[in-house]
Short mmCIF file of C-alpha atoms and ligand atoms in Angstrom, two decimals:
data_model
loop_
_atom_site.label_atom_id
_atom_site.label_comp_id
_atom_site.label_asym_id
_atom_site.label_seq_id
_atom_site.Cartn_x
_atom_site.Cartn_y
_atom_site.Cartn_z
CA MET I 1 4.66 -13.60 8.89
CA THR I 2 0.61 -13.58 8.82
CA ASN I 3 -1.46 -10.47 7.58
CA LEU I 4 -2.93 -8.49 10.61
CA PHE I 5 -4.51 -6.00 8.18
CA GLU I 6 -5.62 -6.05 4.78
CA ILE I 7 -6.13 -2.34 3.25
CA ASN I 8 -7.79 -2.68 -0.11
CA LYS I 9 -8.23 0.32 -2.42
CA LEU I 10 -9.25 2.47 0.61
CA ASN I 11 -10.95 5.99 -0.36
CA MET I 12 -11.51 9.03 2.15
CA HIS I 13 -12.86 11.93 0.29
CA TYR I 14 -14.14 14.39 2.55
CA SER I 15 -17.29 16.62 1.02
CA ILE I 16 -17.21 20.50 1.70
CA THR I 17 -20.59 22.11 1.96
CA ASP I 18 -21.07 25.26 0.55
CA ASN I 19 -22.39 27.66 3.36
CA PHE I 20 -25.43 29.94 1.36
CA LEU I 21 -27.15 27.17 -0.85
CA GLY I 22 -26.33 24.33 1.00
CA GLY I 23 -24.85 21.89 -1.16
CA ILE I 24 -21.97 20.22 -1.66
CA LYS I 25 -19.18 22.54 -3.93
CA GLY I 26 -16.50 19.97 -3.84
CA TYR I 27 -14.36 17.25 -2.48
CA ILE I 28 -11.15 17.19 -0.17
CA TYR I 29 -9.66 13.89 -1.61
CA ALA I 30 -7.44 12.53 1.70
CA LEU I 31 -7.37 9.24 0.60
CA ASN I 32 -7.17 7.16 -2.88
CA ASP I 33 -7.56 3.54 -3.45
CA VAL I 34 -4.72 2.65 -0.98
CA ASP I 35 -4.01 -0.77 -0.66
CA LEU I 36 -1.58 -1.69 2.13
CA ILE I 37 -0.38 -4.73 4.07
CA ILE I 38 0.58 -4.59 7.95
CA LYS I 39 2.40 -8.50 9.25
CA GLU I 40 1.69 -9.03 12.75
CA ASN I 41 4.82 -8.07 14.97
CA GLU I 42 6.06 -5.19 12.01
CA ILE I 43 6.70 -1.97 12.79
CA LEU I 44 5.41 0.16 9.84
CA GLY I 45 6.64 3.11 9.31
CA LEU I 46 4.30 5.43 6.96
CA VAL I 47 6.16 8.78 6.20
CA GLY I 48 5.19 12.10 3.86
CA GLU I 49 4.69 15.44 4.20
CA SER I 50 2.37 17.23 6.33
CA GLY I 51 -1.27 17.11 4.23
CA SER I 52 -0.14 13.59 2.83
CA GLY I 53 -3.15 11.58 4.22
CA LYS I 54 -0.95 10.01 6.76
CA SER I 55 -3.35 10.58 9.88
CA THR I 56 -6.46 9.78 7.92
CA LEU I 57 -5.05 6.45 6.72
CA GLY I 58 -3.94 5.60 10.76
CA ASN I 59 -8.07 6.84 11.73
CA CYS I 60 -9.78 5.27 9.18
CA ILE I 61 -7.91 1.34 10.10
CA LEU I 62 -8.84 2.06 12.94
CA ASN I 63 -12.50 2.79 12.01
CA LEU I 64 -12.26 6.12 14.02
CA ILE I 65 -13.47 7.41 10.77
CA THR I 66 -15.77 5.75 8.31
CA PRO I 67 -13.87 5.83 4.58
CA THR I 68 -16.09 6.40 1.30
CA SER I 69 -15.14 3.35 -0.11
CA GLY I 70 -13.01 0.28 0.52
CA GLU I 71 -12.30 -2.74 2.87
CA VAL I 72 -10.07 -2.47 5.97
CA LEU I 73 -9.40 -6.70 6.73
CA PHE I 74 -8.45 -7.22 10.25
CA LYS I 75 -7.37 -10.92 10.72
CA GLY I 76 -9.34 -11.57 7.58
CA GLU I 77 -12.66 -9.74 8.77
CA ASN I 78 -13.42 -6.16 7.20
CA ILE I 79 -14.55 -4.09 10.50
CA LEU I 80 -15.82 -1.82 8.20
CA ASN I 81 -19.20 -3.73 7.95
CA LYS I 82 -19.64 -4.01 11.93
CA LYS I 83 -21.66 -2.37 13.89
CA LYS I 84 -20.98 -0.53 16.69
CA SER I 85 -21.77 -3.71 19.41
CA GLU I 86 -19.64 -6.08 17.29
CA LEU I 87 -16.47 -3.50 16.93
CA LYS I 88 -15.75 -3.53 20.97
CA ASP I 89 -13.50 -5.98 20.68
CA PHE I 90 -11.83 -4.83 17.69
CA ARG I 91 -11.48 -1.20 19.92
CA ARG I 92 -9.86 -3.42 22.68
CA LYS I 93 -7.12 -5.08 20.42
CA ALA I 94 -5.99 -1.70 18.11
CA GLN I 95 -5.37 1.67 20.28
CA LEU I 96 -4.41 5.08 19.41
CA ILE I 97 -1.23 6.99 21.00
CA PHE I 98 -1.82 10.66 19.72
CA GLN I 99 0.61 13.51 18.80
CA ASN I 100 0.33 15.91 21.85
CA PRO I 101 0.38 14.53 25.11
CA TYR I 102 -0.63 18.05 26.41
CA MET I 103 -3.81 17.08 25.05
CA SER I 104 -4.47 13.59 24.84
CA LEU I 105 -4.50 13.11 28.84
CA ASN I 106 -7.82 14.82 31.01
CA PRO I 107 -6.44 17.22 33.40
CA ARG I 108 -8.79 16.71 36.15
CA MET I 109 -8.58 13.48 36.34
CA LYS I 110 -5.42 11.56 38.86
CA ILE I 111 -3.63 9.17 36.71
CA TYR I 112 -5.17 5.73 38.29
CA ASP I 113 -8.21 7.58 37.22
CA ILE I 114 -6.59 7.92 33.55
CA LEU I 115 -5.58 4.43 33.41
CA LYS I 116 -8.64 2.84 35.41
CA GLU I 117 -10.75 4.30 32.77
CA PRO I 118 -10.39 2.00 29.79
CA PHE I 119 -11.09 -1.19 31.96
CA ILE I 120 -14.37 0.81 32.94
CA ILE I 121 -14.94 1.20 29.52
CA HIS I 122 -14.73 -2.24 28.71
CA GLY I 123 -17.04 -3.63 31.83
CA ILE I 124 -13.38 -4.54 33.41
CA LYS I 125 -14.63 -4.19 37.71
CA ASP I 126 -12.15 -6.76 39.29
CA LYS I 127 -10.35 -3.92 41.08
CA LYS I 128 -7.00 -6.21 42.24
CA GLU I 129 -6.70 -6.64 38.90
CA ILE I 130 -7.08 -3.85 37.86
CA ASP I 131 -4.36 -2.89 40.48
CA LYS I 132 -2.52 -5.32 39.58
CA THR I 133 -2.09 -4.36 35.63
CA ILE I 134 -1.70 -0.67 36.27
CA ASN I 135 1.39 -1.49 38.75
CA ASN I 136 2.81 -3.38 36.04
CA ILE I 137 2.10 -0.90 33.09
CA ILE I 138 3.97 2.19 35.47
CA SER I 139 6.81 -0.03 35.89
CA LEU I 140 6.94 -1.24 32.46
CA ILE I 141 6.67 2.81 31.21
CA GLY I 142 10.06 3.62 33.47
CA MET I 143 7.44 5.10 35.99
CA LYS I 144 7.03 4.67 40.14
CA ASN I 145 3.75 4.27 41.63
CA GLU I 146 3.52 7.48 43.37
CA VAL I 147 2.82 8.99 39.71
CA LEU I 148 -0.40 7.46 40.29
CA THR I 149 -2.02 9.80 43.11
CA ARG I 150 -0.96 12.89 40.79
CA TYR I 151 -2.66 14.94 38.14
CA PRO I 152 -1.33 15.36 34.55
CA HIS I 153 0.21 18.95 34.71
CA GLU I 154 2.31 18.28 37.21
CA PHE I 155 4.64 15.90 34.48
CA SER I 156 6.81 17.13 31.54
CA GLY I 157 5.79 16.91 28.30
CA GLY I 158 7.82 13.25 27.92
CA GLN I 159 6.83 11.91 31.15
CA ARG I 160 2.96 12.66 29.61
CA GLN I 161 3.61 11.03 26.91
CA ARG I 162 4.75 7.51 28.81
CA ILE I 163 1.50 7.56 30.47
CA ALA I 164 -0.45 8.63 27.48
CA ILE I 165 1.37 5.31 25.73
CA ALA I 166 0.84 3.65 29.41
CA ARG I 167 -3.44 4.17 28.74
CA ALA I 168 -3.05 2.87 25.18
CA ILE I 169 -1.53 0.02 25.59
CA ILE I 170 -3.01 -1.31 29.02
CA LEU I 171 -5.51 -3.47 27.75
CA ASN I 172 -2.97 -5.09 26.21
CA PRO I 173 -3.73 -4.46 22.54
CA GLU I 174 -2.47 -6.46 19.29
CA PHE I 175 -1.88 -3.49 17.30
CA VAL I 176 -1.44 0.25 17.81
CA VAL I 177 -1.30 3.33 16.07
CA ALA I 178 1.30 6.01 16.74
CA ASP I 179 0.28 9.34 15.24
CA GLU I 180 3.25 11.62 15.32
CA PRO I 181 4.02 10.21 18.82
CA VAL I 182 7.36 12.46 19.86
CA SER I 183 6.74 15.24 17.39
CA ALA I 184 5.39 17.49 20.18
CA LEU I 185 8.02 16.82 22.25
CA ASP I 186 12.16 18.25 22.73
CA VAL I 187 14.49 16.55 20.60
CA SER I 188 16.30 15.21 23.25
CA ILE I 189 13.46 13.32 24.88
CA GLN I 190 12.12 12.01 21.29
CA ALA I 191 15.09 9.49 21.49
CA GLN I 192 13.72 7.99 24.83
CA ILE I 193 10.44 7.77 23.86
CA VAL I 194 11.03 6.08 20.43
CA ASN I 195 13.05 3.00 22.09
CA LEU I 196 10.29 2.59 25.14
CA LEU I 197 8.19 1.74 22.05
CA ILE I 198 10.61 -0.10 20.46
CA ASP I 199 11.14 -1.95 23.83
CA LEU I 200 7.39 -2.42 24.42
CA LYS I 201 6.74 -3.69 20.95
CA LYS I 202 9.05 -6.16 21.86
CA HIS I 203 7.61 -7.23 25.07
CA LEU I 204 4.00 -7.26 24.18
CA ASN I 205 4.41 -8.47 20.73
CA LEU I 206 3.05 -5.62 19.27
CA THR I 207 1.99 -4.68 15.83
CA MET I 208 2.27 -0.98 14.65
CA LEU I 209 1.95 1.93 12.32
CA PHE I 210 4.04 4.70 13.17
CA ILE I 211 2.96 8.21 11.52
CA SER I 212 6.36 10.58 10.81
CA HIS I 213 7.10 13.40 8.85
CA ASP I 214 10.78 12.82 10.07
CA LEU I 215 12.55 9.95 7.74
CA SER I 216 15.17 9.79 10.27
CA ILE I 217 12.83 8.64 12.93
CA ILE I 218 11.06 6.54 10.68
CA LYS I 219 14.77 4.79 9.71
CA TYR I 220 15.43 4.09 13.66
CA ILE I 221 11.74 2.57 14.24
CA SER I 222 10.48 0.76 11.34
CA ASP I 223 10.87 -2.55 10.11
CA LYS I 224 8.81 -1.70 6.87
CA ILE I 225 8.18 1.71 5.34
CA ALA I 226 5.27 3.44 3.32
CA VAL I 227 5.97 6.81 1.58
CA MET I 228 2.61 8.85 1.40
CA TYR I 229 1.77 11.61 -1.33
CA LEU I 230 -1.42 13.38 -1.55
CA GLY I 231 -3.42 10.34 -0.29
CA GLU I 232 -1.42 7.74 -2.42
CA ILE I 233 1.37 4.88 -1.03
CA VAL I 234 3.77 5.98 -3.98
CA GLU I 235 6.40 3.35 -2.40
CA TYR I 236 6.35 0.63 0.01
CA ALA I 237 9.63 -1.61 1.15
CA SER I 238 11.36 -2.69 3.87
CA LYS I 239 13.58 -0.38 5.50
CA GLU I 240 16.56 -1.98 3.86
CA GLU I 241 15.45 -1.86 0.51
CA LEU I 242 14.03 1.31 0.90
CA PHE I 243 16.78 2.95 2.16
CA ASN I 244 19.55 1.76 -0.39
CA ASN I 245 17.44 0.79 -3.79
CA HIS I 246 14.20 3.14 -3.46
CA LYS I 247 12.66 4.06 -7.14
CA HIS I 248 10.09 6.52 -6.54
CA PRO I 249 11.40 10.24 -7.38
CA TYR I 250 9.36 11.71 -4.42
CA THR I 251 11.35 9.01 -1.96
CA GLU I 252 14.34 10.05 -3.28
CA ALA I 253 13.44 13.55 -2.44
CA LEU I 254 12.57 13.13 1.23
CA LEU I 255 15.97 10.99 1.41
CA ASN I 256 17.54 14.19 -0.16
CA ALA I 257 16.28 16.36 2.32
CA VAL I 258 17.75 14.43 5.61
CA PRO I 259 20.44 16.06 6.62
CA THR I 260 23.92 14.22 6.48
CA ILE I 261 27.45 14.60 7.69
CA SER I 262 29.05 13.92 4.62
CA GLU I 263 27.84 15.46 1.69
CA ASP I 264 28.76 14.64 -1.61
CA LYS I 265 28.58 18.27 -3.66
CA LYS I 266 29.14 16.41 -6.89
CA THR I 267 25.85 14.29 -7.21
CA LYS I 268 23.23 16.10 -8.39
CA LYS I 269 20.24 15.59 -5.68
CA ILE I 270 16.79 15.67 -6.74
CA LEU I 271 14.73 18.27 -3.77
CA LEU I 272 11.41 18.86 -3.17
CA GLU I 273 10.42 22.64 -4.42
CA GLY I 274 6.89 24.40 -3.59
CA ASP I 275 3.95 22.72 -1.56
CA ILE I 276 1.76 19.56 -1.64
CA PRO I 277 -0.80 20.44 -3.91
CA SER I 278 -4.37 20.81 -2.32
CA PRO I 279 -6.24 17.69 -1.96
CA GLN I 280 -9.41 19.60 -2.81
CA ASN I 281 -8.01 20.02 -6.48
CA PRO I 282 -5.33 17.19 -7.22
CA PRO I 283 -3.04 17.22 -10.35
CA GLU I 284 -4.39 14.91 -12.91
CA GLY I 285 -2.38 11.83 -13.80
CA CYS I 286 0.66 11.21 -11.66
CA LYS I 287 -0.21 13.55 -8.00
CA PHE I 288 3.38 13.92 -7.89
CA HIS I 289 4.10 15.38 -12.03
CA THR I 290 3.92 18.84 -10.63
CA ARG I 291 7.02 18.82 -8.72
CA CYS I 292 9.05 16.09 -10.24
CA PRO I 293 11.54 17.05 -12.04
CA TYR I 294 11.77 13.40 -13.99
CA ALA I 295 8.29 14.23 -15.49
CA PHE I 296 7.36 13.21 -19.07
CA ASP I 297 4.27 14.07 -21.33
CA LYS I 298 1.98 10.59 -19.85
CA CYS I 299 3.03 11.87 -16.00
CA SER I 300 0.27 14.60 -16.31
CA LYS I 301 -1.95 12.74 -18.27
CA ASN I 302 -2.29 8.87 -17.10
CA HIS I 303 -2.23 7.60 -13.42
CA PRO I 304 0.36 5.22 -12.49
CA GLN I 305 -0.56 1.67 -10.73
CA LEU I 306 1.55 0.63 -7.49
CA VAL I 307 3.63 -2.43 -9.28
CA ASN I 308 5.48 -4.86 -7.83
CA ILE I 309 9.78 -4.84 -8.10
CA ASN I 310 9.85 -7.73 -5.64
CA ASP I 311 7.79 -9.15 -3.13
CA ASN I 312 8.59 -6.60 -0.48
CA HIS I 313 8.86 -3.58 -2.65
CA LYS I 314 6.30 -1.51 -4.71
CA VAL I 315 6.14 1.66 -6.33
CA LYS I 316 4.04 4.11 -8.41
CA CYS I 317 6.03 5.61 -11.14
CA PHE I 318 6.24 5.33 -14.39
CA LEU I 319 9.25 4.84 -14.72
CA VAL I 320 9.70 1.80 -13.03
CA GLU I 321 7.12 0.31 -14.90
CA ASN I 322 8.92 0.91 -18.35
CA LEU I 323 11.54 -1.13 -16.50
CA ILE I 324 9.12 -3.75 -16.08
FE1 SF4 L 401 7.77 11.74 -12.09
FE2 SF4 L 401 6.05 10.84 -13.90
FE3 SF4 L 401 7.20 8.59 -11.96
FE4 SF4 L 401 5.30 10.47 -11.20
S1 SF4 L 401 5.13 9.12 -13.21
S2 SF4 L 401 6.80 10.05 -10.21
S3 SF4 L 401 5.75 12.28 -12.83
S4 SF4 L 401 8.38 10.24 -13.43
#
């Protein structure tokens, strides 16, 4: 499969301004030298605790926020170098599904107008074509045409997220970032929305970055998985490889936190203790060393690099570096 996105050395450091003196008093290191590849027609799951930089990465890939440095190549072209006028085509091809369907739909607009808005933004005026596309999309998301004359508040959370998804895909994008799209929904509805996204991916040949803190959902939907910790990718692998042959202690701890039906009490498990450190003041060396049960001297002084175990598996940990 060809690369749709190639992300190289991406950094996002937000400056913190001193309210009294006006100068910069520090930085929030949200993304640090992130390298990532997203292949065409695959779902890449991005997992990590809250505060690990997942949403910032999704927003940088869509060029909704401008990173401090690095490259985001879309089909080989760096979209970060493009002018606003040159980005129009990219904006149509790359869309975002928000976490909260209660906030992402304008409560004063009828569903028809919400779905028509992207056409207006992109200068598409053919009413017949617009109506035909809206009708097709409504049936694709499992709803009926009569919803078009109603307002968002008349729908449940799951129905609203279906409508928000319809809005994101109405211009037939190639790529979608789904940022925690089910975490605001009732557990009983989550599987329906995840299955809808899988169906849409197949039907529309979509490539997707699916962001979640929930490994069981990530396992269900993803082809490949990237694990993030404190603004860095610490492990990247195919789903099978990550679940059966993970190498990073943080991945191990995340997997151990997922409840299973048969717990083997004899096997010693590493569990995550304490909170993720502040991205304003990240630890020196390996960023995970303050919580890693395998940490040794080198870990607090030196910074490990992401190394290839094989073509489909990369890990950032000295334990793995020592094995290669
Ligand atoms: Fe743990 Fe050291 Fe590996 Fe970091 S480099 S994950 S601290 S063993």
